[in-house]
Amino acid sequence: MSLLEPALDPVPAAAPARPLTPQREALLRALDARTPGHSLPAPLYTDPDLHQAELELLWQRQWVFVGTSAEVPEPGDYVTLDIGRASVMVLRDDDEQVRAFHNVCRHRGARLVTEDKGSVGNIVCGYHRWTYSTDGRLVHAPQLGPDIDPACLSLLSVHVREIEGLLFVCLAADPPDDVEDVARVIAPYFAPHHLGSAKVAAQIDLVEDGNWKLTMENNRECYHCDGHPDLLCTFFQTWGLAEHQVPDRMRASHERFLLADAELAQRCAAQGLPYPTISDLVDRPLGFRVERSPMDAAGESFSRDGTRLVQRTLGDVDGFRMGRLGLHAQPNLWLHVCADHAVTFAVFPVGVDKTLVRTTWLVDADAVEGVDYDVDALTEVWRHTNEEDAAFVALAQRGVSDPAYVPGPYTETEAQVDAFVSWYAARIREEIVR
């Protein structure tokens, strides 16, 4: 692990251990066609067959962020997500443990729950009423023969890992074990903020007209942030830039950032909060970057003037002027934690050119809507920013679908985009030979 950006050299192609399907061969050819430091070839954004192959090789084999424990606060509460053709049900069982199951009945395969979220006493299949307890055991199956052992017909489990209130699932039988390494690194950053005991103040789903990688790439740079006027009230546009990369027009903002950064570092040190940026984006399966960063204006929250949006702090932090704690985890998460609230962004591919972005705002469990916060004010900046980003992603999707598209070079300010694309290519190459 390094505090510096990882090397961005492409991973050399490995010889497949067995014959590849035509789709996987095409996927490798597309990766081989990429020029290092350039955007991906068009088929990786537009070809439905390649999209299906990457769902199988990447999304169904890596740890994927599914939501927060605040979304399943009580026994029986559940959320579902679709990863390609696979549906996963994440719920809190009667012993208050978070579990995940394939959302498929063990009888004849009917989908068990069809809503995105809800609450159950038991999990009852709507087809023939086979009934499962919240820990997945089959507890009732009408007219099941006496020679069939119900214990052999429990729901099929999915690996789930909770890290300080953040829930990740992995569909692989043998998931990457680096999730424990990542947990050890990031848990101290998030523990003081008590995300695990927060409550959901708002959640908005937005389907963007673009490939999921374009959504993630768009998030990894602020090169386009002139298109986010609300966000720039508090988000320093020089985020991610080295000193020599700061243009003259941003110099005044950068000077404010340096001063605010030094002050925030002192406040965090006084409270024992970890501050160094840790970036490990390419080489590990669960690539991540965690950082604390100051915010502009009042420096408290994502409002137009930087003042707090919630009148209660979230967790054990002293004061509201605590900037933001950020996490990016691949393939599908970024989030921000301010002193007064947290906002998470989960990305799920819906189709080769459709992507669901689920945004969730968390506040202290005792915060009262209408007293401690106003939902419209709390969500305003990111509602606007998400809509602006959706427009950018749609523009990019239309462009990469044009026959005239030729992958172009990333600028210095897009190093994290290059890191994400390099991570994607490395994981595909690893998995394609397994």
PDB file of C-alpha atoms in Angstrom, residues 43-247:
ATOM      1  CA  PRO A  43     -16.720  -1.768 -27.548  1.00  0.00           C
ATOM      2  CA  LEU A  44     -15.973  -1.746 -23.818  1.00  0.00           C
ATOM      3  CA  TYR A  45     -18.651   0.917 -23.426  1.00  0.00           C
ATOM      4  CA  THR A  46     -21.126  -0.202 -26.069  1.00  0.00           C
ATOM      5  CA  ASP A  47     -21.008  -3.945 -26.855  1.00  0.00           C
ATOM      6  CA  PRO A  48     -23.745  -5.937 -25.047  1.00  0.00           C
ATOM      7  CA  ASP A  49     -21.765  -9.195 -25.279  1.00  0.00           C
ATOM      8  CA  LEU A  50     -18.685  -7.630 -23.674  1.00  0.00           C
ATOM      9  CA  HIS A  51     -20.899  -6.093 -21.027  1.00  0.00           C
ATOM     10  CA  GLN A  52     -22.300  -9.521 -20.183  1.00  0.00           C
ATOM     11  CA  ALA A  53     -18.792 -10.964 -19.998  1.00  0.00           C
ATOM     12  CA  GLU A  54     -17.610  -8.266 -17.576  1.00  0.00           C
ATOM     13  CA  LEU A  55     -20.684  -8.797 -15.395  1.00  0.00           C
ATOM     14  CA  GLU A  56     -19.632 -12.419 -15.035  1.00  0.00           C
ATOM     15  CA  LEU A  57     -15.902 -11.770 -14.656  1.00  0.00           C
ATOM     16  CA  LEU A  58     -15.919  -8.682 -12.515  1.00  0.00           C
ATOM     17  CA  TRP A  59     -19.264  -7.891 -10.911  1.00  0.00           C
ATOM     18  CA  GLN A  60     -19.995 -11.464  -9.889  1.00  0.00           C
ATOM     19  CA  ARG A  61     -16.469 -12.105  -8.545  1.00  0.00           C
ATOM     20  CA  GLN A  62     -15.496  -8.900  -6.731  1.00  0.00           C
ATOM     21  CA  TRP A  63     -16.768  -7.283  -3.529  1.00  0.00           C
ATOM     22  CA  VAL A  64     -19.577  -4.915  -4.464  1.00  0.00           C
ATOM     23  CA  PHE A  65     -20.988  -2.162  -2.254  1.00  0.00           C
ATOM     24  CA  VAL A  66     -24.701  -2.771  -1.740  1.00  0.00           C
ATOM     25  CA  GLY A  67     -25.718  -0.125   0.807  1.00  0.00           C
ATOM     26  CA  THR A  68     -25.510   0.703   4.478  1.00  0.00           C
ATOM     27  CA  SER A  69     -26.640  -1.116   7.573  1.00  0.00           C
ATOM     28  CA  ALA A  70     -28.894   1.890   8.217  1.00  0.00           C
ATOM     29  CA  GLU A  71     -31.003   0.629   5.306  1.00  0.00           C
ATOM     30  CA  VAL A  72     -31.800  -2.585   7.217  1.00  0.00           C
ATOM     31  CA  PRO A  73     -32.115  -1.284  10.785  1.00  0.00           C
ATOM     32  CA  GLU A  74     -34.612  -3.811  12.163  1.00  0.00           C
ATOM     33  CA  PRO A  75     -34.886  -7.631  12.012  1.00  0.00           C
ATOM     34  CA  GLY A  76     -36.623  -8.594   8.785  1.00  0.00           C
ATOM     35  CA  ASP A  77     -35.676  -5.393   6.927  1.00  0.00           C
ATOM     36  CA  TYR A  78     -34.190  -6.128   3.516  1.00  0.00           C
ATOM     37  CA  VAL A  79     -32.873  -4.552   0.338  1.00  0.00           C
ATOM     38  CA  THR A  80     -32.311  -6.257  -2.998  1.00  0.00           C
ATOM     39  CA  LEU A  81     -29.975  -5.581  -5.870  1.00  0.00           C
ATOM     40  CA  ASP A  82     -29.557  -7.081  -9.292  1.00  0.00           C
ATOM     41  CA  ILE A  83     -26.103  -7.847 -10.651  1.00  0.00           C
ATOM     42  CA  GLY A  84     -26.734  -8.901 -14.202  1.00  0.00           C
ATOM     43  CA  ARG A  85     -29.158 -11.809 -14.043  1.00  0.00           C
ATOM     44  CA  ALA A  86     -28.353 -12.466 -10.383  1.00  0.00           C
ATOM     45  CA  SER A  87     -30.565 -11.016  -7.658  1.00  0.00           C
ATOM     46  CA  VAL A  88     -29.286 -10.695  -4.095  1.00  0.00           C
ATOM     47  CA  MET A  89     -31.348 -10.119  -0.962  1.00  0.00           C
ATOM     48  CA  VAL A  90     -29.564  -8.448   1.970  1.00  0.00           C
ATOM     49  CA  LEU A  91     -31.462  -8.498   5.255  1.00  0.00           C
ATOM     50  CA  ARG A  92     -31.096  -8.308   9.005  1.00  0.00           C
ATOM     51  CA  ASP A  93     -32.028 -11.591  10.663  1.00  0.00           C
ATOM     52  CA  ASP A  94     -33.849 -12.101  13.956  1.00  0.00           C
ATOM     53  CA  ASP A  95     -30.498 -12.106  15.792  1.00  0.00           C
ATOM     54  CA  GLU A  96     -29.771  -8.694  14.186  1.00  0.00           C
ATOM     55  CA  GLN A  97     -26.994 -10.056  11.997  1.00  0.00           C
ATOM     56  CA  VAL A  98     -26.830  -8.858   8.399  1.00  0.00           C
ATOM     57  CA  ARG A  99     -27.083 -11.739   5.942  1.00  0.00           C
ATOM     58  CA  ALA A 100     -27.247 -12.022   2.172  1.00  0.00           C
ATOM     59  CA  PHE A 101     -28.943 -14.675   0.054  1.00  0.00           C
ATOM     60  CA  HIS A 102     -29.594 -15.412  -3.551  1.00  0.00           C
ATOM     61  CA  ASN A 103     -33.128 -14.195  -4.142  1.00  0.00           C
ATOM     62  CA  VAL A 104     -34.214 -17.559  -5.538  1.00  0.00           C
ATOM     63  CA  CYS A 105     -36.558 -20.127  -4.000  1.00  0.00           C
ATOM     64  CA  ARG A 106     -35.017 -23.574  -3.457  1.00  0.00           C
ATOM     65  CA  HIS A 107     -38.202 -25.218  -4.753  1.00  0.00           C
ATOM     66  CA  ARG A 108     -38.583 -24.310  -8.423  1.00  0.00           C
ATOM     67  CA  GLY A 109     -36.539 -21.167  -8.537  1.00  0.00           C
ATOM     68  CA  ALA A 110     -39.144 -18.447  -8.262  1.00  0.00           C
ATOM     69  CA  ARG A 111     -37.966 -14.979  -7.293  1.00  0.00           C
ATOM     70  CA  LEU A 112     -38.654 -14.626  -3.551  1.00  0.00           C
ATOM     71  CA  VAL A 113     -39.057 -10.871  -3.122  1.00  0.00           C
ATOM     72  CA  THR A 114     -39.647  -8.454  -5.952  1.00  0.00           C
ATOM     73  CA  GLU A 115     -39.399  -5.085  -4.229  1.00  0.00           C
ATOM     74  CA  ASP A 116     -36.183  -3.076  -3.910  1.00  0.00           C
ATOM     75  CA  LYS A 117     -36.669  -2.868  -0.149  1.00  0.00           C
ATOM     76  CA  GLY A 118     -39.116  -3.933   2.524  1.00  0.00           C
ATOM     77  CA  SER A 119     -39.562  -5.908   5.721  1.00  0.00           C
ATOM     78  CA  VAL A 120     -40.583  -9.518   6.327  1.00  0.00           C
ATOM     79  CA  GLY A 121     -41.320 -11.770   9.266  1.00  0.00           C
ATOM     80  CA  ASN A 122     -40.329 -14.825   7.302  1.00  0.00           C
ATOM     81  CA  ILE A 123     -39.346 -15.001   3.642  1.00  0.00           C
ATOM     82  CA  VAL A 124     -42.316 -16.525   1.844  1.00  0.00           C
ATOM     83  CA  CYS A 125     -42.211 -17.548  -1.802  1.00  0.00           C
ATOM     84  CA  GLY A 126     -45.279 -16.209  -3.552  1.00  0.00           C
ATOM     85  CA  TYR A 127     -45.515 -19.216  -5.837  1.00  0.00           C
ATOM     86  CA  HIS A 128     -45.994 -22.301  -3.600  1.00  0.00           C
ATOM     87  CA  ARG A 129     -45.594 -20.694  -0.168  1.00  0.00           C
ATOM     88  CA  TRP A 130     -42.275 -22.250   0.714  1.00  0.00           C
ATOM     89  CA  THR A 131     -41.226 -20.298   3.793  1.00  0.00           C
ATOM     90  CA  TYR A 132     -37.755 -19.443   5.078  1.00  0.00           C
ATOM     91  CA  SER A 133     -36.678 -17.898   8.361  1.00  0.00           C
ATOM     92  CA  THR A 134     -34.575 -14.731   8.223  1.00  0.00           C
ATOM     93  CA  ASP A 135     -31.444 -16.842   8.682  1.00  0.00           C
ATOM     94  CA  GLY A 136     -32.301 -18.697   5.477  1.00  0.00           C
ATOM     95  CA  ARG A 137     -33.586 -22.000   6.904  1.00  0.00           C
ATOM     96  CA  LEU A 138     -36.536 -23.646   5.198  1.00  0.00           C
ATOM     97  CA  VAL A 139     -39.201 -23.780   7.906  1.00  0.00           C
ATOM     98  CA  HIS A 140     -42.310 -24.671   5.923  1.00  0.00           C
ATOM     99  CA  ALA A 141     -42.948 -26.392   2.592  1.00  0.00           C
ATOM    100  CA  PRO A 142     -46.490 -27.669   2.003  1.00  0.00           C
ATOM    101  CA  GLN A 143     -46.688 -31.385   1.165  1.00  0.00           C
ATOM    102  CA  LEU A 144     -42.920 -31.823   1.110  1.00  0.00           C
ATOM    103  CA  GLY A 145     -42.195 -35.555   1.118  1.00  0.00           C
ATOM    104  CA  PRO A 146     -40.943 -37.160   4.363  1.00  0.00           C
ATOM    105  CA  ASP A 147     -37.792 -38.413   2.651  1.00  0.00           C
ATOM    106  CA  ILE A 148     -36.610 -34.878   1.827  1.00  0.00           C
ATOM    107  CA  ASP A 149     -34.531 -33.114   4.480  1.00  0.00           C
ATOM    108  CA  PRO A 150     -35.526 -29.404   4.763  1.00  0.00           C
ATOM    109  CA  ALA A 151     -32.082 -28.683   6.167  1.00  0.00           C
ATOM    110  CA  CYS A 152     -30.695 -29.327   2.694  1.00  0.00           C
ATOM    111  CA  LEU A 153     -32.964 -26.695   1.193  1.00  0.00           C
ATOM    112  CA  SER A 154     -31.898 -23.540   2.987  1.00  0.00           C
ATOM    113  CA  LEU A 155     -31.472 -20.409   0.917  1.00  0.00           C
ATOM    114  CA  LEU A 156     -28.132 -20.140  -0.841  1.00  0.00           C
ATOM    115  CA  SER A 157     -25.943 -17.680   1.020  1.00  0.00           C
ATOM    116  CA  VAL A 158     -23.980 -14.817  -0.482  1.00  0.00           C
ATOM    117  CA  HIS A 159     -20.836 -13.525   1.197  1.00  0.00           C
ATOM    118  CA  VAL A 160     -21.474 -10.276   3.031  1.00  0.00           C
ATOM    119  CA  ARG A 161     -19.040  -8.021   4.921  1.00  0.00           C
ATOM    120  CA  GLU A 162     -19.952  -5.014   7.027  1.00  0.00           C
ATOM    121  CA  ILE A 163     -17.280  -2.359   7.556  1.00  0.00           C
ATOM    122  CA  GLU A 164     -18.392   0.339   9.995  1.00  0.00           C
ATOM    123  CA  GLY A 165     -21.916   0.367   8.606  1.00  0.00           C
ATOM    124  CA  LEU A 166     -20.940  -0.099   4.942  1.00  0.00           C
ATOM    125  CA  LEU A 167     -22.229  -3.345   3.405  1.00  0.00           C
ATOM    126  CA  PHE A 168     -20.386  -5.246   0.701  1.00  0.00           C
ATOM    127  CA  VAL A 169     -21.419  -8.524  -0.944  1.00  0.00           C
ATOM    128  CA  CYS A 170     -19.549 -10.951  -3.185  1.00  0.00           C
ATOM    129  CA  LEU A 171     -21.228 -13.581  -5.349  1.00  0.00           C
ATOM    130  CA  ALA A 172     -18.064 -15.647  -5.804  1.00  0.00           C
ATOM    131  CA  ALA A 173     -17.760 -18.926  -3.949  1.00  0.00           C
ATOM    132  CA  ASP A 174     -14.232 -17.920  -2.939  1.00  0.00           C
ATOM    133  CA  PRO A 175     -14.226 -14.119  -2.739  1.00  0.00           C
ATOM    134  CA  PRO A 176     -11.074 -11.986  -2.747  1.00  0.00           C
ATOM    135  CA  ASP A 177      -9.716 -11.926   0.800  1.00  0.00           C
ATOM    136  CA  ASP A 178      -8.259  -8.444   0.620  1.00  0.00           C
ATOM    137  CA  VAL A 179     -11.512  -7.050   1.982  1.00  0.00           C
ATOM    138  CA  GLU A 180     -10.081  -7.724   5.443  1.00  0.00           C
ATOM    139  CA  ASP A 181      -6.956  -5.703   4.637  1.00  0.00           C
ATOM    140  CA  VAL A 182      -9.096  -2.832   3.391  1.00  0.00           C
ATOM    141  CA  ALA A 183     -11.303  -3.031   6.471  1.00  0.00           C
ATOM    142  CA  ARG A 184      -8.292  -2.720   8.776  1.00  0.00           C
ATOM    143  CA  VAL A 185      -7.180   0.412   6.944  1.00  0.00           C
ATOM    144  CA  ILE A 186     -10.468   2.274   6.560  1.00  0.00           C
ATOM    145  CA  ALA A 187     -12.308   1.269   9.744  1.00  0.00           C
ATOM    146  CA  PRO A 188     -10.389   3.734  11.959  1.00  0.00           C
ATOM    147  CA  TYR A 189     -11.413   6.552   9.612  1.00  0.00           C
ATOM    148  CA  PHE A 190     -15.130   5.685   9.813  1.00  0.00           C
ATOM    149  CA  ALA A 191     -15.538   4.397  13.359  1.00  0.00           C
ATOM    150  CA  PRO A 192     -15.897   7.888  14.912  1.00  0.00           C
ATOM    151  CA  HIS A 193     -18.790   8.715  12.572  1.00  0.00           C
ATOM    152  CA  HIS A 194     -21.080   5.857  13.667  1.00  0.00           C
ATOM    153  CA  LEU A 195     -22.573   5.126  10.253  1.00  0.00           C
ATOM    154  CA  GLY A 196     -23.762   1.786  11.586  1.00  0.00           C
ATOM    155  CA  SER A 197     -26.223   3.473  13.947  1.00  0.00           C
ATOM    156  CA  ALA A 198     -27.296   6.293  11.619  1.00  0.00           C
ATOM    157  CA  LYS A 199     -30.679   6.521   9.939  1.00  0.00           C
ATOM    158  CA  VAL A 200     -31.636   7.076   6.323  1.00  0.00           C
ATOM    159  CA  ALA A 201     -32.912  10.614   5.799  1.00  0.00           C
ATOM    160  CA  ALA A 202     -33.398  10.298   2.036  1.00  0.00           C
ATOM    161  CA  GLN A 203     -32.596   8.025  -0.882  1.00  0.00           C
ATOM    162  CA  ILE A 204     -32.863   8.826  -4.582  1.00  0.00           C
ATOM    163  CA  ASP A 205     -32.337   6.494  -7.535  1.00  0.00           C
ATOM    164  CA  LEU A 206     -31.200   7.987 -10.820  1.00  0.00           C
ATOM    165  CA  VAL A 207     -30.693   5.972 -14.013  1.00  0.00           C
ATOM    166  CA  GLU A 208     -27.965   7.478 -16.160  1.00  0.00           C
ATOM    167  CA  ASP A 209     -27.881   6.922 -19.920  1.00  0.00           C
ATOM    168  CA  GLY A 210     -24.362   5.575 -19.992  1.00  0.00           C
ATOM    169  CA  ASN A 211     -22.136   2.601 -19.311  1.00  0.00           C
ATOM    170  CA  TRP A 212     -21.261   2.091 -15.640  1.00  0.00           C
ATOM    171  CA  LYS A 213     -17.566   2.732 -16.283  1.00  0.00           C
ATOM    172  CA  LEU A 214     -18.361   6.180 -17.663  1.00  0.00           C
ATOM    173  CA  THR A 215     -20.232   6.919 -14.438  1.00  0.00           C
ATOM    174  CA  MET A 216     -17.251   5.866 -12.333  1.00  0.00           C
ATOM    175  CA  GLU A 217     -14.760   7.668 -14.569  1.00  0.00           C
ATOM    176  CA  ASN A 218     -16.783  10.864 -14.335  1.00  0.00           C
ATOM    177  CA  ASN A 219     -16.611  10.658 -10.548  1.00  0.00           C
ATOM    178  CA  ARG A 220     -12.837  10.256 -10.508  1.00  0.00           C
ATOM    179  CA  GLU A 221     -11.959  13.730 -11.730  1.00  0.00           C
ATOM    180  CA  CYS A 222     -12.917  17.328 -11.153  1.00  0.00           C
ATOM    181  CA  TYR A 223     -11.704  18.391 -14.601  1.00  0.00           C
ATOM    182  CA  HIS A 224     -15.363  18.922 -15.469  1.00  0.00           C
ATOM    183  CA  CYS A 225     -16.388  20.590 -12.198  1.00  0.00           C
ATOM    184  CA  ASP A 226     -17.089  23.951 -13.809  1.00  0.00           C
ATOM    185  CA  GLY A 227     -20.369  22.236 -14.648  1.00  0.00           C
ATOM    186  CA  HIS A 228     -21.243  21.862 -10.960  1.00  0.00           C
ATOM    187  CA  PRO A 229     -21.932  25.391  -9.640  1.00  0.00           C
ATOM    188  CA  ASP A 230     -23.690  24.217  -6.455  1.00  0.00           C
ATOM    189  CA  LEU A 231     -20.984  21.723  -5.567  1.00  0.00           C
ATOM    190  CA  LEU A 232     -18.224  24.274  -6.065  1.00  0.00           C
ATOM    191  CA  CYS A 233     -19.683  26.409  -3.282  1.00  0.00           C
ATOM    192  CA  THR A 234     -17.895  24.047  -0.896  1.00  0.00           C
ATOM    193  CA  PHE A 235     -15.877  21.527  -2.917  1.00  0.00           C
ATOM    194  CA  PHE A 236     -12.391  22.750  -3.745  1.00  0.00           C
ATOM    195  CA  GLN A 237     -11.986  22.434  -7.494  1.00  0.00           C
ATOM    196  CA  THR A 238      -8.278  21.808  -7.058  1.00  0.00           C
ATOM    197  CA  TRP A 239      -9.083  18.427  -5.454  1.00  0.00           C
ATOM    198  CA  GLY A 240      -6.661  15.818  -6.727  1.00  0.00           C
ATOM    199  CA  LEU A 241      -4.279  18.309  -8.314  1.00  0.00           C
ATOM    200  CA  ALA A 242      -0.584  18.399  -7.569  1.00  0.00           C
ATOM    201  CA  GLU A 243       0.870  21.823  -6.854  1.00  0.00           C
ATOM    202  CA  HIS A 244       2.250  22.222 -10.376  1.00  0.00           C
ATOM    203  CA  GLN A 245      -1.125  21.292 -11.907  1.00  0.00           C
ATOM    204  CA  VAL A 246      -3.070  24.156 -10.337  1.00  0.00           C
ATOM    205  CA  PRO A 247      -4.002  26.655 -13.069  1.00  0.00           C
TER     206      PRO A 247
END
